[in-house]
Amino acid sequence: MQTEIVKIKNPDSPDENQLLFAAKTIRDGGLVVFPTETVYGLGADATNEVAVSHIYEAKGRPSDNPLIIHISIPEDAEEYAYTSDLYYRIADAFMPGPITVVLKSKQTVPKKTRGGLDTVAVRCPKSEIARELIRLSGTAIAAPSANLSGSPSPTVASHVIDDMTGRVDVIIDGGACDIGLESTIVKIEDEKNLTLLRPGKITLEELREIADVKLADAVTDKLRDGEKAISPGMKYKHYAPKAPLVLIDAPTEIDFVKYFSQNNKQKIAIIAYDEIIDELRLAVPKAAIYAFGSINDEISQAHRLFSILRDTDKKKFSLIYAPLPKTSGISLALYNRMIRAAAHNIIRL
Ligand code: TXA
Ligand code: MG
């Protein structure tokens, strides 16, 4: 398949003419990779079952793992799902933005898009490119993250060019995604209760200002054998770099550095907070060190995580180490992604 790459000149205010071809491709049942404020998505017409089946093929994704449908204004959810007051309270607070809401589906959404479930995940992204593309397509766009199944989500165009060239019709290059981690996903249980299925930039604390929120066990824990995942995506290994990732739960930054001075191995990479990089370089001169951002700068850490993991794939490390994040604020999202990338491999000092 020939892949057309469209580089957007002004991502904050894209020229409609640059998106017309991609929108036509969606209407005609093709595949378009597009940027959002979270990560790049691999999109097709959410109402076209054949087009949606091509998404699963291009990604190598199991077909029981449902897709998020992307809309350009919150009210467009009416066409695809049964909404409620709570949906609109969430929309008023966070849309357009990095939040996905799971609602009871209407028949307009094919089963293929919802992985056979009777619910559908709806998201109104903030990215102007994404919203304009959806508007011009005249339909909801079903899109998972545009990585090959099992790789970190793509946050810059070069990641999707690496993964998707030859597999999709169009790649829209809109530069780096603002946030770099996928959207927060909540399921509406009833008018007062939400379940947080996947943490993201919109935090548990922020959601609790609007409703009672239960944290799905799989956000922080391993699924127990035989346990059914509420969100099918929870049961798959995710975001795995090629070299094993090990998380260090250190009481202090000094302990983190000390661990490496005592374990001076070959060919390792260390993802480290900016504050300790100089000391680490002295302690383990042979290690490759990746700057994760300042200790309390969760925004920078979120922005860098997937790029760093992809970068480590280009080198042949025997092991990658990183600090275990906290479980509050945006760090909960980092924690959730990193324990999965590490397959729960945690060293507690
Ligand atoms: O930020 C994002 O959400 C990005 C961009 C492209 O919008 N999309 C994304 O999609 O991360 P994906 O497919 O990589 O992750 C969506 C997750 C999966 O774990 C899936 O199982 C879950 O959402 N999901 C989708 N529909 C669901 C539903 N009806 N009920 C429960 N979980 C659902
Ligand atoms: Mg994904």
mmCIF file of C-alpha atoms and ligand atoms in Angstrom:
data_model
loop_
_atom_site.group_PDB
_atom_site.id
_atom_site.type_symbol
_atom_site.label_atom_id
_atom_site.label_comp_id
_atom_site.label_asym_id
_atom_site.label_seq_id
_atom_site.Cartn_x
_atom_site.Cartn_y
_atom_site.Cartn_z
ATOM 1 C CA MET A 1 0.000 0.000 0.000
ATOM 2 C CA GLN A 2 1.221 3.478 -0.898
ATOM 3 C CA THR A 3 1.231 5.807 2.142
ATOM 4 C CA GLU A 4 0.792 9.527 1.539
ATOM 5 C CA ILE A 5 2.442 11.704 4.217
ATOM 6 C CA VAL A 6 0.850 15.126 4.742
ATOM 7 C CA LYS A 7 2.921 17.548 6.815
ATOM 8 C CA ILE A 8 0.677 20.164 8.430
ATOM 9 C CA LYS A 9 2.200 23.621 8.187
ATOM 10 C CA ASN A 10 0.382 25.142 11.145
ATOM 11 C CA PRO A 11 -0.788 22.444 13.623
ATOM 12 C CA ASP A 12 -2.586 24.899 15.955
ATOM 13 C CA SER A 13 -4.702 26.268 13.150
ATOM 14 C CA PRO A 14 -4.522 23.796 10.268
ATOM 15 C CA ASP A 15 -5.474 24.813 6.767
ATOM 16 C CA GLU A 16 -8.614 22.901 5.804
ATOM 17 C CA ASN A 17 -7.220 22.286 2.310
ATOM 18 C CA GLN A 18 -4.409 20.201 3.790
ATOM 19 C CA LEU A 19 -6.975 17.855 5.408
ATOM 20 C CA LEU A 20 -9.485 17.378 2.563
ATOM 21 C CA PHE A 21 -7.688 14.388 1.065
ATOM 22 C CA ALA A 22 -7.437 12.634 4.433
ATOM 23 C CA ALA A 23 -11.131 13.309 5.142
ATOM 24 C CA LYS A 24 -12.093 11.856 1.761
ATOM 25 C CA THR A 25 -9.939 8.815 2.523
ATOM 26 C CA ILE A 26 -11.928 8.271 5.762
ATOM 27 C CA ARG A 27 -15.260 8.641 3.897
ATOM 28 C CA ASP A 28 -14.058 6.161 1.263
ATOM 29 C CA GLY A 29 -13.254 3.546 3.908
ATOM 30 C CA GLY A 30 -9.478 4.096 4.067
ATOM 31 C CA LEU A 31 -7.036 4.369 6.983
ATOM 32 C CA VAL A 32 -5.613 7.694 8.192
ATOM 33 C CA VAL A 33 -3.075 8.195 10.960
ATOM 34 C CA PHE A 34 -3.678 11.557 12.666
ATOM 35 C CA PRO A 35 -2.262 13.430 15.660
ATOM 36 C CA THR A 36 -4.271 14.155 18.809
ATOM 37 C CA GLU A 37 -3.174 16.026 21.947
ATOM 38 C CA THR A 38 -2.493 12.655 23.632
ATOM 39 C CA VAL A 39 -0.904 10.295 21.075
ATOM 40 C CA TYR A 40 -1.283 9.585 17.354
ATOM 41 C CA GLY A 41 -4.390 7.611 16.341
ATOM 42 C CA LEU A 42 -4.970 5.117 13.527
ATOM 43 C CA GLY A 43 -8.367 6.138 12.203
ATOM 44 C CA ALA A 44 -11.185 4.852 10.026
ATOM 45 C CA ASP A 45 -14.919 5.565 9.682
ATOM 46 C CA ALA A 46 -16.346 4.180 12.953
ATOM 47 C CA THR A 47 -19.609 3.216 11.206
ATOM 48 C CA ASN A 48 -17.918 1.232 8.412
ATOM 49 C CA GLU A 49 -17.291 -2.308 9.586
ATOM 50 C CA VAL A 50 -14.929 -3.211 6.753
ATOM 51 C CA ALA A 51 -12.810 -0.082 7.285
ATOM 52 C CA VAL A 52 -12.668 -0.815 11.019
ATOM 53 C CA SER A 53 -11.530 -4.390 10.384
ATOM 54 C CA HIS A 54 -8.574 -2.912 8.472
ATOM 55 C CA ILE A 55 -7.525 -1.014 11.615
ATOM 56 C CA TYR A 56 -7.204 -4.291 13.516
ATOM 57 C CA GLU A 57 -5.176 -5.783 10.651
ATOM 58 C CA ALA A 58 -2.842 -2.776 10.300
ATOM 59 C CA LYS A 59 -2.083 -2.797 14.045
ATOM 60 C CA GLY A 60 -2.012 -6.548 14.507
ATOM 61 C CA ARG A 61 -4.583 -6.040 17.269
ATOM 62 C CA PRO A 62 -6.838 -8.758 18.746
ATOM 63 C CA SER A 63 -10.371 -8.104 17.514
ATOM 64 C CA ASP A 64 -12.007 -8.333 20.971
ATOM 65 C CA ASN A 65 -10.183 -5.147 22.018
ATOM 66 C CA PRO A 66 -12.664 -2.313 21.291
ATOM 67 C CA LEU A 67 -11.851 1.061 19.725
ATOM 68 C CA ILE A 68 -12.486 4.606 20.915
ATOM 69 C CA ILE A 69 -14.695 6.653 18.590
ATOM 70 C CA HIS A 70 -13.647 10.275 18.118
ATOM 71 C CA ILE A 71 -16.194 13.078 17.663
ATOM 72 C CA SER A 72 -15.698 16.792 16.966
ATOM 73 C CA ILE A 73 -18.218 18.160 19.514
ATOM 74 C CA PRO A 74 -19.510 16.476 22.709
ATOM 75 C CA GLU A 75 -23.144 16.565 21.494
ATOM 76 C CA ASP A 76 -22.258 14.263 18.591
ATOM 77 C CA ALA A 77 -22.188 11.422 21.129
ATOM 78 C CA GLU A 78 -26.012 11.390 20.826
ATOM 79 C CA GLU A 79 -25.710 9.755 17.420
ATOM 80 C CA TYR A 80 -23.733 6.817 18.785
ATOM 81 C CA ALA A 81 -24.513 6.373 22.489
ATOM 82 C CA TYR A 82 -27.032 6.886 25.299
ATOM 83 C CA THR A 83 -25.781 9.971 27.143
ATOM 84 C CA SER A 84 -26.799 11.311 30.554
ATOM 85 C CA ASP A 85 -26.423 14.399 32.761
ATOM 86 C CA LEU A 86 -23.205 12.970 34.112
ATOM 87 C CA TYR A 87 -21.841 12.651 30.564
ATOM 88 C CA TYR A 88 -22.529 16.351 30.018
ATOM 89 C CA ARG A 89 -20.985 17.303 33.361
ATOM 90 C CA ILE A 90 -17.817 15.481 32.288
ATOM 91 C CA ALA A 91 -18.026 17.129 28.863
ATOM 92 C CA ASP A 92 -18.420 20.617 30.371
ATOM 93 C CA ALA A 93 -15.422 20.089 32.605
ATOM 94 C CA PHE A 94 -13.005 18.316 30.278
ATOM 95 C CA MET A 95 -14.073 18.302 26.597
ATOM 96 C CA PRO A 96 -12.588 18.887 24.169
ATOM 97 C CA GLY A 97 -9.655 17.230 25.887
ATOM 98 C CA PRO A 98 -7.881 14.048 26.936
ATOM 99 C CA ILE A 99 -10.872 12.142 28.335
ATOM 100 C CA THR A 100 -12.766 9.124 26.996
ATOM 101 C CA VAL A 101 -16.201 8.171 28.317
ATOM 102 C CA VAL A 102 -17.646 4.659 28.076
ATOM 103 C CA LEU A 103 -21.423 4.714 27.522
ATOM 104 C CA LYS A 104 -24.133 2.296 26.457
ATOM 105 C CA SER A 105 -23.897 2.050 22.672
ATOM 106 C CA LYS A 106 -26.566 2.699 20.067
ATOM 107 C CA GLN A 107 -26.911 0.372 17.066
ATOM 108 C CA THR A 108 -25.239 2.991 14.820
ATOM 109 C CA VAL A 109 -21.871 1.702 16.046
ATOM 110 C CA PRO A 110 -21.037 -1.660 14.482
ATOM 111 C CA LYS A 111 -20.119 -4.493 16.868
ATOM 112 C CA LYS A 112 -16.688 -4.720 15.254
ATOM 113 C CA THR A 113 -15.872 -1.172 16.469
ATOM 114 C CA ARG A 114 -16.906 -2.046 20.038
ATOM 115 C CA GLY A 115 -15.134 -5.406 20.098
ATOM 116 C CA GLY A 116 -18.526 -7.073 20.604
ATOM 117 C CA LEU A 117 -19.380 -5.118 23.805
ATOM 118 C CA ASP A 118 -22.698 -3.315 24.328
ATOM 119 C CA THR A 119 -20.841 -0.155 25.343
ATOM 120 C CA VAL A 120 -18.858 2.308 23.269
ATOM 121 C CA ALA A 121 -15.944 4.588 24.231
ATOM 122 C CA VAL A 122 -16.403 8.211 23.093
ATOM 123 C CA ARG A 123 -13.763 10.921 22.977
ATOM 124 C CA CYS A 124 -13.761 14.536 21.751
ATOM 125 C CA PRO A 125 -10.084 15.434 21.288
ATOM 126 C CA LYS A 126 -8.687 18.919 21.732
ATOM 127 C CA SER A 127 -6.227 18.790 18.842
ATOM 128 C CA GLU A 128 -7.406 21.142 16.084
ATOM 129 C CA ILE A 129 -6.104 18.776 13.415
ATOM 130 C CA ALA A 130 -8.084 15.873 14.857
ATOM 131 C CA ARG A 131 -11.295 17.871 15.274
ATOM 132 C CA GLU A 132 -11.090 19.384 11.805
ATOM 133 C CA LEU A 133 -10.442 15.964 10.277
ATOM 134 C CA ILE A 134 -13.480 14.494 12.076
ATOM 135 C CA ARG A 135 -15.661 17.451 11.046
ATOM 136 C CA LEU A 136 -14.594 17.242 7.394
ATOM 137 C CA SER A 137 -15.100 13.456 7.358
ATOM 138 C CA GLY A 138 -18.702 13.868 8.512
ATOM 139 C CA THR A 139 -18.534 10.737 10.667
ATOM 140 C CA ALA A 140 -17.063 9.549 13.953
ATOM 141 C CA ILE A 141 -13.519 8.244 13.558
ATOM 142 C CA ALA A 142 -12.638 5.002 15.331
ATOM 143 C CA ALA A 143 -8.997 5.099 16.348
ATOM 144 C CA PRO A 144 -6.682 3.172 18.618
ATOM 145 C CA SER A 145 -3.188 4.479 19.253
ATOM 146 C CA ALA A 146 -1.270 4.222 15.950
ATOM 147 C CA ASN A 147 1.462 1.850 17.152
ATOM 148 C CA LEU A 148 1.899 -1.767 16.197
ATOM 149 C CA SER A 149 0.182 -3.822 18.906
ATOM 150 C CA GLY A 150 2.500 -4.170 21.923
ATOM 151 C CA SER A 151 4.754 -1.154 21.158
ATOM 152 C CA PRO A 152 4.665 2.184 22.978
ATOM 153 C CA SER A 153 2.062 4.628 21.657
ATOM 154 C CA PRO A 154 3.459 7.053 19.050
ATOM 155 C CA THR A 155 3.900 10.637 20.193
ATOM 156 C CA VAL A 156 5.773 12.128 17.207
ATOM 157 C CA ALA A 157 5.353 11.598 13.461
ATOM 158 C CA SER A 158 8.594 9.634 13.063
ATOM 159 C CA HIS A 159 7.156 6.923 15.380
ATOM 160 C CA VAL A 160 4.127 6.397 13.126
ATOM 161 C CA ILE A 161 6.212 6.631 9.988
ATOM 162 C CA ASP A 162 8.338 3.799 11.453
ATOM 163 C CA ASP A 163 5.322 1.655 12.435
ATOM 164 C CA MET A 164 2.688 2.390 9.787
ATOM 165 C CA THR A 165 4.286 3.218 6.430
ATOM 166 C CA GLY A 166 2.843 0.792 3.849
ATOM 167 C CA ARG A 167 -0.023 -0.178 6.207
ATOM 168 C CA VAL A 168 -2.221 2.931 5.946
ATOM 169 C CA ASP A 169 -3.370 5.306 3.187
ATOM 170 C CA VAL A 170 -2.428 8.614 4.821
ATOM 171 C CA ILE A 171 -0.213 9.775 7.695
ATOM 172 C CA ILE A 172 -0.899 13.321 8.898
ATOM 173 C CA ASP A 173 2.280 14.744 10.414
ATOM 174 C CA GLY A 174 1.237 17.310 13.019
ATOM 175 C CA GLY A 175 4.493 17.327 14.992
ATOM 176 C CA ALA A 176 4.807 16.233 18.621
ATOM 177 C CA CYS A 177 1.666 15.435 20.650
ATOM 178 C CA ASP A 178 1.208 17.872 23.560
ATOM 179 C CA ILE A 179 0.611 15.326 26.310
ATOM 180 C CA GLY A 180 2.300 12.117 25.196
ATOM 181 C CA LEU A 181 0.141 9.672 27.223
ATOM 182 C CA GLU A 182 -3.230 8.281 26.128
ATOM 183 C CA SER A 183 -6.517 9.752 27.379
ATOM 184 C CA THR A 184 -8.071 9.100 30.769
ATOM 185 C CA ILE A 185 -10.892 6.534 30.333
ATOM 186 C CA VAL A 186 -13.950 6.519 32.609
ATOM 187 C CA LYS A 187 -17.009 4.318 32.490
ATOM 188 C CA ILE A 188 -20.350 5.801 33.536
ATOM 189 C CA GLU A 189 -21.947 3.311 35.927
ATOM 190 C CA ASP A 190 -24.961 5.422 36.935
ATOM 191 C CA GLU A 191 -25.726 9.114 37.542
ATOM 192 C CA LYS A 192 -23.331 9.320 40.500
ATOM 193 C CA ASN A 193 -20.644 6.718 39.879
ATOM 194 C CA LEU A 194 -17.724 6.385 37.542
ATOM 195 C CA THR A 195 -15.066 3.722 37.216
ATOM 196 C CA LEU A 196 -11.620 4.912 36.177
ATOM 197 C CA LEU A 197 -10.429 2.350 33.626
ATOM 198 C CA ARG A 198 -7.249 4.095 32.482
ATOM 199 C CA PRO A 199 -5.597 7.074 34.200
ATOM 200 C CA GLY A 200 -4.236 9.969 32.123
ATOM 201 C CA LYS A 201 -3.638 13.716 32.197
ATOM 202 C CA ILE A 202 -7.114 14.238 33.701
ATOM 203 C CA THR A 203 -6.572 12.884 37.170
ATOM 204 C CA LEU A 204 -8.585 10.807 39.627
ATOM 205 C CA GLU A 205 -8.576 13.813 41.956
ATOM 206 C CA GLU A 206 -10.109 16.054 39.244
ATOM 207 C CA LEU A 207 -12.762 13.469 38.392
ATOM 208 C CA ARG A 208 -13.715 13.144 42.058
ATOM 209 C CA GLU A 209 -14.817 16.789 41.984
ATOM 210 C CA ILE A 210 -17.606 15.695 39.630
ATOM 211 C CA ALA A 211 -18.664 12.203 40.737
ATOM 212 C CA ASP A 212 -17.784 9.256 42.948
ATOM 213 C CA VAL A 213 -14.968 7.440 41.213
ATOM 214 C CA LYS A 214 -13.860 3.882 41.771
ATOM 215 C CA LEU A 215 -10.438 2.883 40.535
ATOM 216 C CA ALA A 216 -10.524 -0.326 38.451
ATOM 217 C CA ASP A 217 -8.188 -2.837 40.116
ATOM 218 C CA ALA A 218 -6.221 -3.419 36.943
ATOM 219 C CA VAL A 219 -5.044 0.229 36.921
ATOM 220 C CA THR A 220 -2.573 -0.518 39.683
ATOM 221 C CA ASP A 221 -2.574 -4.306 40.039
ATOM 222 C CA LYS A 222 -2.025 -7.373 37.949
ATOM 223 C CA LEU A 223 -5.182 -9.132 36.809
ATOM 224 C CA ARG A 224 -5.580 -12.277 38.853
ATOM 225 C CA ASP A 225 -5.794 -15.513 36.871
ATOM 226 C CA GLY A 226 -9.264 -16.015 35.437
ATOM 227 C CA GLU A 227 -10.378 -12.475 36.321
ATOM 228 C CA LYS A 228 -12.333 -10.769 33.547
ATOM 229 C CA ALA A 229 -11.016 -7.343 32.491
ATOM 230 C CA ILE A 230 -13.625 -4.532 32.506
ATOM 231 C CA SER A 231 -11.665 -2.893 29.735
ATOM 232 C CA PRO A 232 -10.378 -5.565 27.359
ATOM 233 C CA GLY A 233 -7.166 -3.577 26.753
ATOM 234 C CA MET A 234 -6.174 -4.233 30.370
ATOM 235 C CA LYS A 235 -5.430 -7.870 29.760
ATOM 236 C CA TYR A 236 -2.802 -7.407 27.081
ATOM 237 C CA LYS A 237 0.868 -6.734 27.736
ATOM 238 C CA HIS A 238 1.434 -3.189 26.640
ATOM 239 C CA TYR A 239 4.020 -0.601 25.763
ATOM 240 C CA ALA A 240 6.846 -3.082 26.075
ATOM 241 C CA PRO A 241 10.335 -1.945 25.068
ATOM 242 C CA LYS A 242 12.598 -4.625 23.531
ATOM 243 C CA ALA A 243 14.946 -4.831 26.520
ATOM 244 C CA PRO A 244 13.337 -5.781 29.856
ATOM 245 C CA LEU A 245 12.337 -2.763 31.930
ATOM 246 C CA VAL A 246 12.873 -2.891 35.701
ATOM 247 C CA LEU A 247 11.327 -0.311 38.035
ATOM 248 C CA ILE A 248 13.174 0.749 41.172
ATOM 249 C CA ASP A 249 11.089 1.675 44.192
ATOM 250 C CA ALA A 250 13.686 3.641 46.152
ATOM 251 C CA PRO A 251 12.931 5.457 49.440
ATOM 252 C CA THR A 252 15.122 8.390 48.321
ATOM 253 C CA GLU A 253 16.985 9.548 45.225
ATOM 254 C CA ILE A 254 20.249 8.792 47.029
ATOM 255 C CA ASP A 255 19.193 5.147 47.372
ATOM 256 C CA PHE A 256 18.373 5.069 43.665
ATOM 257 C CA VAL A 257 21.903 6.214 42.751
ATOM 258 C CA LYS A 258 23.486 3.928 45.347
ATOM 259 C CA TYR A 259 21.723 0.899 43.833
ATOM 260 C CA PHE A 260 23.600 1.465 40.573
ATOM 261 C CA SER A 261 27.002 2.146 42.109
ATOM 262 C CA GLN A 262 26.696 -1.321 43.654
ATOM 263 C CA ASN A 263 25.317 -2.943 40.468
ATOM 264 C CA ASN A 264 27.602 -1.562 37.796
ATOM 265 C CA LYS A 265 26.448 -3.711 34.873
ATOM 266 C CA GLN A 266 27.224 -3.468 31.148
ATOM 267 C CA LYS A 267 24.909 -2.109 28.478
ATOM 268 C CA ILE A 268 22.197 -0.780 30.699
ATOM 269 C CA ALA A 269 19.991 2.260 30.251
ATOM 270 C CA ILE A 270 18.693 4.294 33.181
ATOM 271 C CA ILE A 271 15.710 6.609 32.945
ATOM 272 C CA ALA A 272 16.393 9.139 35.673
ATOM 273 C CA TYR A 273 15.051 12.352 37.162
ATOM 274 C CA ASP A 274 17.074 15.395 36.083
ATOM 275 C CA GLU A 275 18.205 16.162 39.640
ATOM 276 C CA ILE A 276 20.320 12.995 39.941
ATOM 277 C CA ILE A 277 21.758 12.707 36.446
ATOM 278 C CA ASP A 278 25.160 14.181 37.320
ATOM 279 C CA GLU A 279 25.596 11.836 40.271
ATOM 280 C CA LEU A 280 24.504 8.847 38.211
ATOM 281 C CA ARG A 281 27.022 9.664 35.486
ATOM 282 C CA LEU A 282 29.757 9.590 38.104
ATOM 283 C CA ALA A 283 28.426 6.394 39.714
ATOM 284 C CA VAL A 284 27.801 4.442 36.490
ATOM 285 C CA PRO A 285 29.844 6.028 33.698
ATOM 286 C CA LYS A 286 29.095 3.238 31.219
ATOM 287 C CA ALA A 287 25.305 3.410 31.463
ATOM 288 C CA ALA A 288 23.188 5.309 28.942
ATOM 289 C CA ILE A 289 21.162 7.840 30.888
ATOM 290 C CA TYR A 290 17.829 9.233 29.697
ATOM 291 C CA ALA A 291 16.564 12.455 31.273
ATOM 292 C CA PHE A 292 12.979 11.891 32.449
ATOM 293 C CA GLY A 293 12.347 15.480 33.597
ATOM 294 C CA SER A 294 12.452 17.085 37.005
ATOM 295 C CA ILE A 295 11.180 14.995 39.973
ATOM 296 C CA ASN A 296 7.917 16.887 40.353
ATOM 297 C CA ASP A 297 7.422 17.708 36.676
ATOM 298 C CA GLU A 298 4.889 15.033 35.716
ATOM 299 C CA ILE A 299 4.005 16.880 32.527
ATOM 300 C CA SER A 300 7.547 16.547 31.151
ATOM 301 C CA GLN A 301 7.772 12.925 32.276
ATOM 302 C CA ALA A 302 4.484 12.094 30.514
ATOM 303 C CA HIS A 303 5.692 13.896 27.413
ATOM 304 C CA ARG A 304 8.963 11.952 27.294
ATOM 305 C CA LEU A 305 8.128 8.427 28.452
ATOM 306 C CA PHE A 306 7.091 6.756 25.190
ATOM 307 C CA SER A 307 9.779 8.513 23.141
ATOM 308 C CA ILE A 308 12.423 7.311 25.567
ATOM 309 C CA LEU A 309 11.113 3.736 25.456
ATOM 310 C CA ARG A 310 11.138 3.794 21.649
ATOM 311 C CA ASP A 311 14.642 5.233 21.647
ATOM 312 C CA THR A 312 15.930 2.409 23.819
ATOM 313 C CA ASP A 313 14.614 -0.026 21.193
ATOM 314 C CA LYS A 314 17.147 1.346 18.720
ATOM 315 C CA LYS A 315 20.083 0.410 20.972
ATOM 316 C CA LYS A 316 20.798 -3.073 22.230
ATOM 317 C CA PHE A 317 20.515 -2.678 25.984
ATOM 318 C CA SER A 318 20.466 -5.730 28.212
ATOM 319 C CA LEU A 319 18.233 -3.970 30.775
ATOM 320 C CA ILE A 320 16.475 -0.644 31.252
ATOM 321 C CA TYR A 321 15.901 0.817 34.704
ATOM 322 C CA ALA A 322 13.486 3.549 35.732
ATOM 323 C CA PRO A 323 12.088 4.950 38.987
ATOM 324 C CA LEU A 324 8.679 3.655 40.128
ATOM 325 C CA PRO A 325 6.330 6.680 39.922
ATOM 326 C CA LYS A 326 3.953 7.794 42.673
ATOM 327 C CA THR A 327 0.279 6.860 42.451
ATOM 328 C CA SER A 328 -1.224 10.346 42.732
ATOM 329 C CA GLY A 329 -1.975 13.055 40.146
ATOM 330 C CA ILE A 330 -0.667 12.507 36.623
ATOM 331 C CA SER A 331 1.944 10.169 38.107
ATOM 332 C CA LEU A 332 -0.794 7.537 38.453
ATOM 333 C CA ALA A 333 -0.912 7.435 34.645
ATOM 334 C CA LEU A 334 2.871 7.076 34.477
ATOM 335 C CA TYR A 335 2.707 4.346 37.123
ATOM 336 C CA ASN A 336 0.000 2.488 35.171
ATOM 337 C CA ARG A 337 1.935 2.585 31.865
ATOM 338 C CA MET A 338 5.299 1.812 33.431
ATOM 339 C CA ILE A 339 4.248 -1.212 35.516
ATOM 340 C CA ARG A 340 2.823 -2.699 32.337
ATOM 341 C CA ALA A 341 5.872 -1.859 30.233
ATOM 342 C CA ALA A 342 7.895 -3.534 32.990
ATOM 343 C CA ALA A 343 5.521 -6.535 33.196
ATOM 344 C CA HIS A 344 5.297 -5.721 36.965
ATOM 345 C CA ASN A 345 9.023 -6.217 37.448
ATOM 346 C CA ILE A 346 9.703 -3.985 40.468
ATOM 347 C CA ILE A 347 12.741 -3.946 42.765
ATOM 348 C CA ARG A 348 11.905 -2.519 46.202
ATOM 349 C CA LEU A 349 14.940 -1.116 47.994
HETATM 350 O O1 TXA B 1 -5.662 9.070 23.861
HETATM 351 C C1 TXA B 1 -6.258 8.093 23.411
HETATM 352 O O2 TXA B 1 -7.221 7.586 24.007
HETATM 353 C C2 TXA B 1 -5.778 7.521 22.066
HETATM 354 C C3 TXA B 1 -6.037 8.560 20.980
HETATM 355 C C4 TXA B 1 -5.704 8.069 19.609
HETATM 356 O O3 TXA B 1 -7.364 9.004 21.074
HETATM 357 N N1 TXA B 1 -6.407 6.275 21.784
HETATM 358 C C5 TXA B 1 -6.104 5.115 22.438
HETATM 359 O O4 TXA B 1 -6.783 3.999 21.952
HETATM 360 O O5 TXA B 1 -5.322 5.068 23.339
HETATM 361 P P1 TXA B 1 -6.358 2.513 22.321
HETATM 362 O O6 TXA B 1 -7.228 1.665 21.470
HETATM 363 O O7 TXA B 1 -4.900 2.342 22.177
HETATM 364 O O8 TXA B 1 -6.813 2.346 23.804
HETATM 365 C C6 TXA B 1 -8.184 2.351 24.112
HETATM 366 C C7 TXA B 1 -8.498 1.523 25.316
HETATM 367 C C8 TXA B 1 -8.250 0.049 25.117
HETATM 368 O O9 TXA B 1 -7.582 -0.438 26.267
HETATM 369 C C9 TXA B 1 -9.655 -0.535 25.040
HETATM 370 O O10 TXA B 1 -9.730 -1.838 25.570
HETATM 371 C C10 TXA B 1 -10.467 0.459 25.859
HETATM 372 O O11 TXA B 1 -9.893 1.696 25.578
HETATM 373 N N2 TXA B 1 -11.879 0.508 25.427
HETATM 374 C C11 TXA B 1 -12.364 0.872 24.235
HETATM 375 N N3 TXA B 1 -13.711 0.731 24.196
HETATM 376 C C12 TXA B 1 -14.090 0.294 25.419
HETATM 377 C C13 TXA B 1 -15.347 -0.047 26.023
HETATM 378 N N4 TXA B 1 -16.471 0.027 25.345
HETATM 379 N N5 TXA B 1 -15.340 -0.463 27.305
HETATM 380 C C14 TXA B 1 -14.184 -0.539 28.009
HETATM 381 N N6 TXA B 1 -12.969 -0.248 27.494
HETATM 382 C C15 TXA B 1 -12.915 0.161 26.222
HETATM 383 MG MG MG B 2 -3.056 1.642 22.499
#
